[in-house]
Coordinates of N, CA and C and ligand atoms in Angstrom, one line a residue:
X1 N -5.9 2.4 -32.3 CA -5.1 1.3 -32.8 C -4.0 0.9 -31.8
X2 N -4.1 -0.3 -31.4 CA -3.2 -0.7 -30.3 C -1.8 -0.7 -30.7
X3 N -1.5 -1.0 -32.0 CA -0.1 -1.1 -32.5 C 0.6 0.2 -32.3
X4 N -0.1 1.3 -32.4 CA 0.6 2.7 -32.3 C 1.1 2.9 -30.9
X5 N 0.5 2.2 -29.9 CA 0.9 2.4 -28.5 C 2.2 1.7 -28.3
X6 N 2.7 0.9 -29.2 CA 3.9 0.1 -29.0 C 4.9 0.5 -30.1
X7 N 4.6 1.5 -30.9 CA 5.5 1.8 -32.0 C 6.9 2.2 -31.6
X8 N 7.1 2.7 -30.3 CA 8.4 3.2 -29.8 C 9.2 2.0 -29.2
X9 N 8.6 0.8 -29.1 CA 9.2 -0.2 -28.3 C 10.3 -0.9 -29.1
X10 N 11.5 -1.0 -28.4 CA 12.6 -1.7 -29.0 C 13.0 -3.0 -28.3
X11 N 12.5 -3.1 -27.0 CA 12.8 -4.3 -26.2 C 11.5 -4.8 -25.6
X12 N 11.3 -6.1 -25.8 CA 10.1 -6.7 -25.3 C 10.4 -7.7 -24.2
X13 N 9.9 -7.4 -23.0 CA 10.3 -8.1 -21.8 C 9.2 -9.0 -21.3
X14 N 9.4 -10.3 -21.2 CA 8.4 -11.2 -20.8 C 8.7 -11.9 -19.5
X15 N 7.7 -11.8 -18.5 CA 7.8 -12.7 -17.4 C 7.7 -14.2 -17.9
X16 N 7.9 -15.1 -17.1 CA 7.9 -16.5 -17.5 C 6.6 -17.2 -17.0
X17 N 6.6 -17.5 -15.7 CA 5.5 -18.4 -15.1 C 4.2 -17.7 -15.2
X18 N 3.2 -18.4 -15.7 CA 1.8 -18.0 -15.9 C 1.7 -16.8 -16.9
X19 N 2.8 -16.5 -17.6 CA 2.8 -15.5 -18.7 C 3.1 -16.2 -20.0
X20 N 4.2 -16.9 -20.1 CA 4.6 -17.6 -21.3 C 3.9 -19.0 -21.4
X21 N 3.2 -19.4 -20.4 CA 2.3 -20.5 -20.5 C 1.1 -20.2 -19.6
X22 N -0.1 -20.8 -19.9 CA -1.3 -20.5 -19.2 C -1.3 -21.0 -17.8
X23 N -2.0 -20.3 -16.9 CA -2.1 -20.8 -15.5 C -2.7 -22.2 -15.4
X24 N -3.4 -22.7 -16.4 CA -4.0 -24.0 -16.3 C -2.9 -25.1 -16.3
X25 N -1.7 -24.8 -16.7 CA -0.6 -25.8 -16.6 C -0.3 -26.1 -15.1
X26 N -0.6 -25.2 -14.3 CA -0.5 -25.4 -12.8 C 0.9 -25.8 -12.4
X27 N 1.9 -25.3 -13.0 CA 3.3 -25.6 -12.6 C 3.5 -25.1 -11.2
X28 N 2.9 -23.9 -10.9 CA 3.1 -23.4 -9.6 C 2.7 -24.3 -8.4
X29 N 1.7 -25.1 -8.7 CA 1.2 -26.1 -7.7 C 2.4 -27.0 -7.3
X30 N 3.2 -27.4 -8.3 CA 4.3 -28.3 -8.0 C 5.4 -27.5 -7.3
X31 N 5.7 -26.3 -7.8 CA 6.7 -25.5 -7.2 C 6.4 -25.1 -5.7
X32 N 5.1 -24.8 -5.5 CA 4.7 -24.5 -4.1 C 4.9 -25.6 -3.1
X33 N 4.5 -26.8 -3.6 CA 4.7 -28.0 -2.7 C 6.2 -28.1 -2.4
X34 N 7.1 -27.9 -3.4 CA 8.5 -28.0 -3.1 C 9.0 -26.9 -2.2
X35 N 8.5 -25.7 -2.4 CA 8.9 -24.6 -1.5 C 8.5 -24.9 -0.1
X36 N 7.2 -25.4 0.1 CA 6.7 -25.7 1.5 C 7.6 -26.8 2.1
X37 N 7.8 -27.8 1.3 CA 8.6 -29.0 1.8 C 10.0 -28.5 2.3
X38 N 10.6 -27.6 1.5 CA 11.9 -27.1 1.8 C 11.9 -26.3 3.1
X39 N 10.9 -25.4 3.2 CA 10.8 -24.6 4.5 C 10.5 -25.5 5.7
X40 N 9.7 -26.5 5.5 CA 9.4 -27.4 6.7 C 10.7 -28.1 7.1
X41 N 11.4 -28.6 6.1 CA 12.6 -29.4 6.4 C 13.7 -28.5 7.0
X42 N 14.0 -27.4 6.3 CA 15.2 -26.5 6.7 C 14.9 -25.7 8.0
X43 N 13.6 -25.3 8.2 CA 13.3 -24.5 9.4 C 12.7 -25.4 10.5
X44 N 12.4 -26.7 10.2 CA 11.9 -27.6 11.2 C 10.5 -27.2 11.7
X45 N 9.7 -26.8 10.8 CA 8.3 -26.4 11.2 C 7.3 -27.2 10.5
X46 N 6.0 -27.2 10.9 CA 5.0 -28.1 10.3 C 4.4 -27.4 9.0
X47 N 3.6 -28.1 8.3 CA 3.1 -27.7 7.0 C 2.3 -26.4 7.1
X48 N 1.4 -26.3 8.1 CA 0.6 -25.1 8.3 C 1.5 -23.9 8.6
X49 N 2.4 -24.0 9.4 CA 3.4 -22.9 9.8 C 4.2 -22.5 8.5
X50 N 4.6 -23.5 7.8 CA 5.4 -23.3 6.6 C 4.6 -22.5 5.5
X51 N 3.3 -22.9 5.4 CA 2.5 -22.2 4.4 C 2.2 -20.8 4.8
X52 N 2.0 -20.5 6.1 CA 1.7 -19.2 6.6 C 2.9 -18.3 6.5
X53 N 4.1 -18.9 6.8 CA 5.3 -18.2 6.7 C 5.5 -17.8 5.2
X54 N 5.2 -18.7 4.3 CA 5.4 -18.4 2.9 C 4.5 -17.2 2.4
X55 N 3.2 -17.3 2.8 CA 2.3 -16.2 2.5 C 2.8 -14.9 3.0
X56 N 3.3 -14.9 4.3 CA 3.8 -13.7 4.9 C 5.0 -13.1 4.1
X57 N 5.9 -14.0 3.7 CA 7.1 -13.5 3.0 C 6.7 -13.0 1.6
X58 N 5.8 -13.7 1.0 CA 5.4 -13.2 -0.3 C 4.8 -11.8 -0.3
X59 N 4.0 -11.5 0.8 CA 3.5 -10.2 0.9 C 4.6 -9.2 1.3
X60 N 5.5 -9.5 2.2 CA 6.4 -8.6 2.8 C 7.6 -8.4 1.9
X61 N 8.1 -9.5 1.2 CA 9.4 -9.4 0.5 C 9.3 -9.7 -1.0
X62 N 8.1 -10.1 -1.4 CA 7.9 -10.3 -2.9 C 7.9 -11.8 -3.2
X63 N 8.8 -12.6 -2.5 CA 8.9 -14.0 -2.8 C 9.2 -14.7 -1.5
X64 N 9.0 -16.0 -1.4 CA 9.4 -16.8 -0.3 C 10.9 -16.7 -0.1
X65 N 11.6 -16.9 -1.2 CA 13.1 -16.9 -1.2 C 13.6 -15.6 -0.6
X66 N 13.1 -14.4 -1.0 CA 13.6 -13.2 -0.5 C 13.5 -13.1 1.1
X67 N 12.4 -13.6 1.6 CA 12.2 -13.6 3.1 C 13.2 -14.6 3.7
X68 N 13.4 -15.8 3.1 CA 14.3 -16.8 3.6 C 15.7 -16.2 3.7
X69 N 16.1 -15.5 2.6 CA 17.5 -14.9 2.6 C 17.6 -13.8 3.6
X70 N 16.6 -12.9 3.7 CA 16.7 -11.8 4.6 C 16.7 -12.2 6.1
X71 N 15.8 -13.1 6.4 CA 15.6 -13.4 7.8 C 16.3 -14.7 8.3
X72 N 16.7 -15.6 7.4 CA 17.3 -16.8 7.8 C 18.6 -17.1 7.1
X73 N 19.1 -16.1 6.3 CA 20.4 -16.3 5.7 C 20.5 -17.5 4.8
X74 N 19.4 -17.8 4.1 CA 19.4 -19.0 3.2 C 20.3 -18.8 2.0
X75 N 21.0 -19.9 1.6 CA 21.8 -19.9 0.3 C 20.8 -20.1 -0.8
X76 N 20.7 -19.1 -1.7 CA 19.6 -19.2 -2.8 C 19.8 -20.3 -3.8
X77 N 21.1 -20.7 -4.1 CA 21.3 -21.6 -5.2 C 20.7 -23.0 -5.0
X78 N 20.9 -23.6 -3.9 CA 20.4 -24.9 -3.6 C 18.9 -24.9 -3.6
X79 N 18.3 -23.8 -3.0 CA 16.9 -23.7 -2.9 C 16.3 -23.6 -4.3
X80 N 16.9 -22.7 -5.1 CA 16.3 -22.5 -6.4 C 16.3 -23.8 -7.3
X81 N 17.4 -24.5 -7.1 CA 17.5 -25.8 -7.9 C 16.4 -26.7 -7.5
X82 N 16.3 -26.9 -6.1 CA 15.3 -27.9 -5.6 C 13.9 -27.5 -5.9
X83 N 13.5 -26.3 -5.7 CA 12.1 -26.0 -5.9 C 11.6 -26.0 -7.4
X84 N 12.6 -25.8 -8.3 CA 12.3 -25.8 -9.7 C 12.5 -27.1 -10.4
X85 N 12.9 -28.1 -9.7 CA 13.2 -29.4 -10.2 C 11.8 -30.2 -10.4
X86 N 11.0 -29.7 -11.3 CA 9.6 -30.2 -11.4 C 9.4 -30.8 -12.8
X87 N 8.3 -31.5 -12.9 CA 7.9 -32.1 -14.2 C 7.2 -31.1 -15.1
X88 N 7.7 -30.9 -16.3 CA 7.1 -30.0 -17.2 C 6.2 -30.6 -18.3
X89 N 5.8 -31.9 -17.9 CA 5.0 -32.7 -18.9 C 3.6 -32.0 -19.2
X90 N 3.2 -31.1 -18.4 CA 1.9 -30.4 -18.7 C 2.1 -29.3 -19.7
X91 N 3.3 -28.9 -20.1 CA 3.5 -27.8 -21.0 C 3.5 -28.4 -22.4
X92 N 2.9 -27.7 -23.4 CA 2.9 -28.1 -24.8 C 3.5 -26.9 -25.6
X93 N 4.1 -27.2 -26.7 CA 4.5 -26.2 -27.6 C 3.4 -25.3 -28.1
X94 N 3.6 -24.0 -28.3 CA 2.5 -23.1 -28.7 C 3.0 -22.4 -29.9
X95 N 2.7 -22.9 -31.1 CA 3.2 -22.3 -32.3 C 2.6 -20.9 -32.6
X96 N 1.3 -20.7 -32.1 CA 0.7 -19.4 -32.3 C 1.5 -18.3 -31.5
X97 N 1.9 -18.7 -30.2 CA 2.6 -17.7 -29.4 C 4.0 -17.6 -30.0
X98 N 4.6 -18.7 -30.5 CA 6.0 -18.6 -31.1 C 6.0 -17.6 -32.3
X99 N 4.9 -17.7 -33.1 CA 4.9 -16.8 -34.3 C 4.7 -15.3 -33.8
X100 N 3.9 -15.1 -32.7 CA 3.7 -13.8 -32.2 C 5.0 -13.2 -31.7
X101 N 5.8 -14.0 -31.0 CA 7.0 -13.5 -30.4 C 8.0 -13.2 -31.5
X102 N 8.1 -14.2 -32.4 CA 9.1 -14.1 -33.5 C 8.9 -12.8 -34.4
X103 N 7.6 -12.4 -34.4 CA 7.3 -11.2 -35.3 C 7.6 -9.9 -34.7
X104 N 7.9 -9.9 -33.4 CA 8.1 -8.6 -32.7 C 9.4 -8.0 -33.2
X105 N 9.4 -6.7 -33.6 CA 10.6 -6.1 -34.0 C 11.5 -5.7 -32.8
X106 N 12.8 -6.0 -32.8 CA 13.7 -5.6 -31.8 C 14.1 -6.7 -30.9
X107 N 14.6 -6.3 -29.7 CA 15.2 -7.3 -28.8 C 14.0 -7.9 -27.9
X108 N 14.2 -9.2 -27.7 CA 13.1 -10.0 -26.9 C 13.8 -10.7 -25.8
X109 N 13.4 -10.4 -24.5 CA 14.0 -11.1 -23.4 C 13.0 -11.7 -22.4
X110 N 13.4 -12.6 -21.6 CA 12.6 -13.2 -20.5 C 13.3 -12.7 -19.2
X111 N 12.4 -12.2 -18.3 CA 12.9 -11.9 -16.9 C 11.9 -12.5 -15.9
X112 N 12.5 -13.4 -15.1 CA 11.6 -14.2 -14.2 C 12.2 -14.1 -12.8
X113 N 11.4 -14.3 -11.8 CA 11.8 -14.4 -10.4 C 12.3 -15.8 -10.1
X114 N 12.2 -16.7 -11.1 CA 12.8 -18.1 -10.9 C 14.2 -18.0 -11.4
X115 N 14.8 -19.1 -11.7 CA 16.2 -19.1 -12.1 C 16.3 -19.3 -13.7
X116 N 17.5 -18.9 -14.2 CA 17.6 -19.0 -15.7 C 17.6 -20.5 -16.2
X117 N 18.2 -21.5 -15.5 CA 18.2 -22.8 -16.0 C 16.7 -23.4 -16.1
X118 N 15.9 -23.1 -15.1 CA 14.5 -23.4 -15.1 C 13.8 -22.7 -16.3
X119 N 14.0 -21.4 -16.4 CA 13.4 -20.6 -17.4 C 13.7 -21.2 -18.8
X120 N 14.9 -21.6 -19.0 CA 15.3 -22.2 -20.3 C 14.6 -23.5 -20.6
X121 N 14.4 -24.3 -19.6 CA 13.6 -25.5 -19.7 C 12.2 -25.2 -20.1
X122 N 11.6 -24.3 -19.5 CA 10.2 -23.9 -19.7 C 10.0 -23.3 -21.2
X123 N 10.9 -22.5 -21.5 CA 10.9 -21.9 -22.9 C 11.0 -23.0 -23.9
X124 N 11.9 -23.9 -23.7 CA 12.0 -25.0 -24.7 C 10.7 -25.9 -24.7
X125 N 10.1 -26.2 -23.6 CA 8.9 -27.0 -23.5 C 7.8 -26.3 -24.2
X126 N 7.8 -25.0 -24.3 CA 6.7 -24.2 -25.0 C 7.0 -24.0 -26.5
X127 N 8.1 -24.6 -26.9 CA 8.5 -24.4 -28.3 C 9.0 -23.0 -28.7
X128 N 9.6 -22.4 -27.7 CA 10.0 -21.0 -27.9 C 11.5 -20.8 -27.9
X129 N 12.2 -21.9 -27.9 CA 13.7 -21.9 -27.8 C 14.2 -21.1 -29.1
X130 N 15.2 -20.3 -28.9 CA 15.8 -19.5 -30.0 C 15.1 -18.2 -30.3
X131 N 14.0 -17.9 -29.6 CA 13.3 -16.7 -29.9 C 13.7 -15.5 -29.1
X132 N 14.4 -15.8 -28.0 CA 14.8 -14.7 -27.1 C 16.3 -14.4 -27.1
X133 N 16.6 -13.1 -27.0 CA 18.0 -12.7 -27.1 C 18.7 -12.9 -25.7
X134 N 17.9 -13.0 -24.7 CA 18.5 -13.2 -23.3 C 17.4 -13.7 -22.4
X135 N 17.8 -14.5 -21.4 CA 16.9 -15.0 -20.4 C 17.6 -14.6 -19.0
X136 N 16.9 -13.9 -18.2 CA 17.4 -13.4 -16.9 C 16.5 -14.0 -15.8
X137 N 17.2 -14.4 -14.7 CA 16.5 -14.9 -13.5 C 16.8 -14.1 -12.3
X138 N 16.3 -14.5 -11.2 CA 16.5 -13.7 -9.9 C 18.0 -13.6 -9.6
X139 N 18.8 -14.6 -10.1 CA 20.2 -14.6 -9.8 C 20.9 -13.4 -10.5
X140 N 20.3 -12.9 -11.6 CA 20.8 -11.7 -12.3 C 20.5 -10.4 -11.6
X141 N 19.6 -10.4 -10.6 CA 19.2 -9.2 -9.9 C 19.8 -9.3 -8.4
X142 N 20.9 -10.0 -8.3 CA 21.5 -10.2 -6.9 C 20.5 -10.8 -6.0
X143 N 19.6 -11.6 -6.5 CA 18.6 -12.3 -5.7 C 17.5 -11.4 -5.1
X144 N 17.5 -10.1 -5.6 CA 16.4 -9.3 -5.3 C 15.3 -9.6 -6.2
X145 N 14.0 -9.8 -5.7 CA 12.9 -10.2 -6.6 C 12.2 -9.0 -7.2
X146 N 11.6 -9.2 -8.3 CA 10.4 -8.4 -8.7 C 9.4 -8.6 -7.5
X147 N 8.7 -7.6 -7.0 CA 8.5 -6.3 -7.6 C 9.4 -5.2 -7.2
X148 N 10.6 -5.5 -6.5 CA 11.5 -4.4 -6.1 C 12.0 -3.7 -7.3
X149 N 12.0 -2.4 -7.3 CA 12.5 -1.6 -8.4 C 14.0 -1.9 -8.7
X150 N 14.7 -2.1 -7.6 CA 16.2 -2.4 -7.7 C 16.4 -3.6 -8.5
X151 N 15.5 -4.6 -8.4 CA 15.7 -5.8 -9.2 C 15.6 -5.5 -10.7
X152 N 14.5 -4.8 -11.1 CA 14.4 -4.4 -12.5 C 15.6 -3.6 -13.0
X153 N 16.0 -2.7 -12.1 CA 17.1 -1.8 -12.5 C 18.4 -2.6 -12.8
X154 N 18.6 -3.6 -11.9 CA 19.8 -4.4 -12.1 C 19.8 -5.2 -13.4
X155 N 18.6 -5.8 -13.7 CA 18.5 -6.7 -14.9 C 18.5 -5.8 -16.1
X156 N 17.9 -4.7 -16.1 CA 17.8 -3.8 -17.3 C 19.1 -3.2 -17.6
X157 N 19.9 -2.9 -16.5 CA 21.2 -2.3 -16.7 C 22.1 -3.4 -17.3
X158 N 22.0 -4.6 -16.8 CA 22.8 -5.7 -17.4 C 22.5 -5.9 -18.9
X159 N 21.2 -5.8 -19.2 CA 20.8 -6.0 -20.6 C 21.1 -4.8 -21.5
X160 N 21.1 -3.6 -20.8 CA 21.4 -2.4 -21.6 C 20.1 -1.8 -22.2
X161 N 18.9 -2.3 -21.8 CA 17.7 -1.8 -22.4 C 17.3 -0.4 -21.8
X162 N 16.6 0.4 -22.6 CA 16.0 1.6 -22.2 C 14.6 1.4 -21.8
X163 N 14.2 1.6 -20.5 CA 12.8 1.3 -20.1 C 11.8 2.1 -20.9
X164 N 12.2 3.4 -21.3 CA 11.2 4.2 -22.0 C 11.1 3.7 -23.5
X165 N 11.8 2.7 -23.9 CA 11.7 2.1 -25.2 C 11.4 0.6 -25.1
X166 N 10.7 0.3 -24.0 CA 10.5 -1.2 -23.7 C 9.1 -1.4 -23.2
X167 N 8.6 -2.7 -23.4 CA 7.3 -3.1 -22.9 C 7.5 -4.3 -22.0
X168 N 6.6 -4.4 -21.0 CA 6.7 -5.5 -20.0 C 5.4 -6.3 -20.0
X169 N 5.5 -7.6 -20.1 CA 4.3 -8.5 -20.1 C 4.4 -9.4 -18.9
X170 N 3.4 -9.4 -18.0 CA 3.5 -10.0 -16.7 C 2.1 -10.4 -16.2
X171 N 2.0 -11.5 -15.5 CA 0.7 -11.9 -14.9 C 0.5 -11.3 -13.5
X172 N 1.5 -11.0 -12.8 CA 1.4 -10.5 -11.4 C 1.3 -9.0 -11.5
X173 N 0.2 -8.4 -11.2 CA 0.0 -6.9 -11.3 C 1.1 -6.1 -10.5
X174 N 1.5 -6.7 -9.4 CA 2.5 -6.0 -8.5 C 3.8 -5.8 -9.3
X175 N 4.1 -6.7 -10.2 CA 5.4 -6.6 -10.9 C 5.3 -5.7 -12.2
X176 N 4.2 -5.0 -12.3 CA 4.1 -4.0 -13.4 C 4.3 -2.6 -12.8
X177 N 4.3 -2.4 -11.5 CA 4.3 -1.1 -10.9 C 5.7 -0.4 -11.2
X178 N 6.8 -1.1 -10.9 CA 8.1 -0.5 -11.1 C 8.3 -0.2 -12.6
X179 N 8.0 -1.2 -13.4 CA 8.2 -1.0 -14.9 C 7.5 0.3 -15.4
X180 N 6.2 0.5 -14.9 CA 5.5 1.6 -15.2 C 6.1 2.9 -14.8
X181 N 6.6 2.9 -13.5 CA 7.3 4.1 -13.0 C 8.6 4.4 -13.8
X182 N 9.2 3.3 -14.4 CA 10.4 3.5 -15.1 C 10.1 3.9 -16.6
X183 N 8.9 4.0 -16.9 CA 8.5 4.5 -18.3 C 8.2 3.4 -19.3
X184 N 8.0 2.1 -18.8 CA 7.7 1.1 -19.8 C 6.2 1.0 -20.1
X185 N 5.9 0.5 -21.2 CA 4.5 0.1 -21.6 C 4.2 -1.2 -20.8
X186 N 3.1 -1.3 -20.1 CA 2.8 -2.4 -19.3 C 1.6 -3.2 -19.8
X187 N 1.7 -4.5 -19.9 CA 0.7 -5.4 -20.3 C 0.5 -6.5 -19.2
X188 N -0.7 -6.5 -18.7 CA -1.1 -7.5 -17.7 C -1.7 -8.8 -18.5
X189 N -1.1 -9.9 -18.2 CA -1.5 -11.1 -18.9 C -2.1 -12.1 -17.9
X190 N -3.4 -12.2 -17.9 CA -4.1 -13.0 -16.9 C -5.5 -13.3 -17.3
X191 N -6.2 -14.3 -16.8 CA -7.6 -14.6 -17.2 C -8.5 -13.4 -16.8
X192 N -8.2 -12.8 -15.7 CA -9.1 -11.6 -15.3 C -8.3 -10.3 -15.2
X193 N -9.0 -9.2 -15.7 CA -8.3 -7.9 -15.6 C -8.2 -7.4 -14.2
X194 N -7.1 -6.6 -13.9 CA -7.0 -5.9 -12.6 C -6.9 -4.4 -13.0
X195 N -7.8 -3.6 -12.4 CA -7.8 -2.2 -12.7 C -6.7 -1.6 -11.8
X196 N -5.7 -0.9 -12.4 CA -4.7 -0.2 -11.7 C -4.1 0.8 -12.6
X197 N -3.7 2.0 -12.0 CA -3.2 3.0 -12.9 C -1.9 2.6 -13.6
X198 N -1.2 1.6 -13.0 CA 0.1 1.3 -13.6 C 0.0 0.2 -14.7
X199 N -1.3 -0.2 -15.0 CA -1.5 -1.2 -16.1 C -2.1 -0.5 -17.3
X200 N -1.3 -0.5 -18.4 CA -1.8 0.1 -19.6 C -2.8 -0.8 -20.4
X201 N -2.5 -2.1 -20.5 CA -3.2 -3.0 -21.2 C -3.4 -4.3 -20.5
X202 N -4.5 -5.0 -20.8 CA -4.8 -6.3 -20.2 C -5.1 -7.3 -21.4
X203 N -4.6 -8.5 -21.3 CA -5.0 -9.6 -22.2 C -5.1 -10.9 -21.5
X204 N -6.1 -11.7 -21.9 CA -6.2 -13.1 -21.4 C -5.6 -14.1 -22.5
X205 N -5.1 -13.5 -23.5 CA -4.6 -14.3 -24.6 C -3.3 -13.7 -25.2
X206 N -2.2 -14.0 -24.7 CA -0.9 -13.3 -25.1 C -0.7 -13.5 -26.6
X207 N -0.9 -14.7 -27.1 CA -0.6 -14.9 -28.5 C -1.4 -14.0 -29.4
X208 N -2.7 -13.9 -29.1 CA -3.6 -13.0 -29.8 C -3.2 -11.5 -29.7
X209 N -2.8 -11.1 -28.5 CA -2.4 -9.7 -28.3 C -1.2 -9.4 -29.1
X210 N -0.2 -10.3 -29.1 CA 1.0 -10.1 -29.9 C 0.7 -10.0 -31.4
X211 N -0.3 -10.8 -31.8 CA -0.7 -10.8 -33.2 C -1.2 -9.5 -33.7
X212 N -1.8 -8.7 -32.7 CA -2.3 -7.4 -33.0 C -1.2 -6.4 -33.2
X213 N 0.0 -6.7 -32.6 CA 1.1 -5.8 -32.7 C 2.0 -6.0 -33.9
X214 N 1.8 -7.1 -34.6 CA 2.6 -7.4 -35.8 C 2.3 -6.4 -36.9
X215 N 3.3 -6.1 -37.6 CA 3.1 -5.2 -38.7 C 2.0 -5.7 -39.7
X216 N 1.2 -4.8 -40.1 CA 0.0 -5.1 -41.0 C 0.6 -5.6 -42.4
Ligands
LIG1 MG1 4.6 -14.9 -13.4

């Protein structure tokens, strides 16, 4: 019974992008264009070079921004605002997901590598406003991104949550490794499963999964 595996959980931590909305919304396509444009303009390089730099930073540092800060001294605030200034018209409210989240006993938070203002816009567009006790972005981790353990530690310390009494829902398997190490229950939310020792559960339908956790 899956519910028994979560009976100790007091805090429910949700990633944002491609977790609280399906990847079919393709918001990341818009964000990626803006990130690439930003890198081209600010570093004075062409599109191919910008795309390969971004891929390289994503692998080495976790995000494009982390590499830009580390190697180019970029100011994160202007960057974060610009790359997330996108059209959310593809997002629709999800009442099924809203019911699933509302039914979870305990504290419910969002933790994203994007910024809090953007996360709050996305949460509202999905009809999930008012369901979360807190929303944290990369700015709350001193701009260290997931998957760095230090980023999770900073945000969780701010929130006051106990990882061994918490669950993490996330589409990027890399971002479940540190939570698992810290004692969290881990749920991979994605169309396809990824086999990894740090992933306890997989679902391609978050609303359905949460429905299984609701009290009978
Ligand atoms: Mg995500």
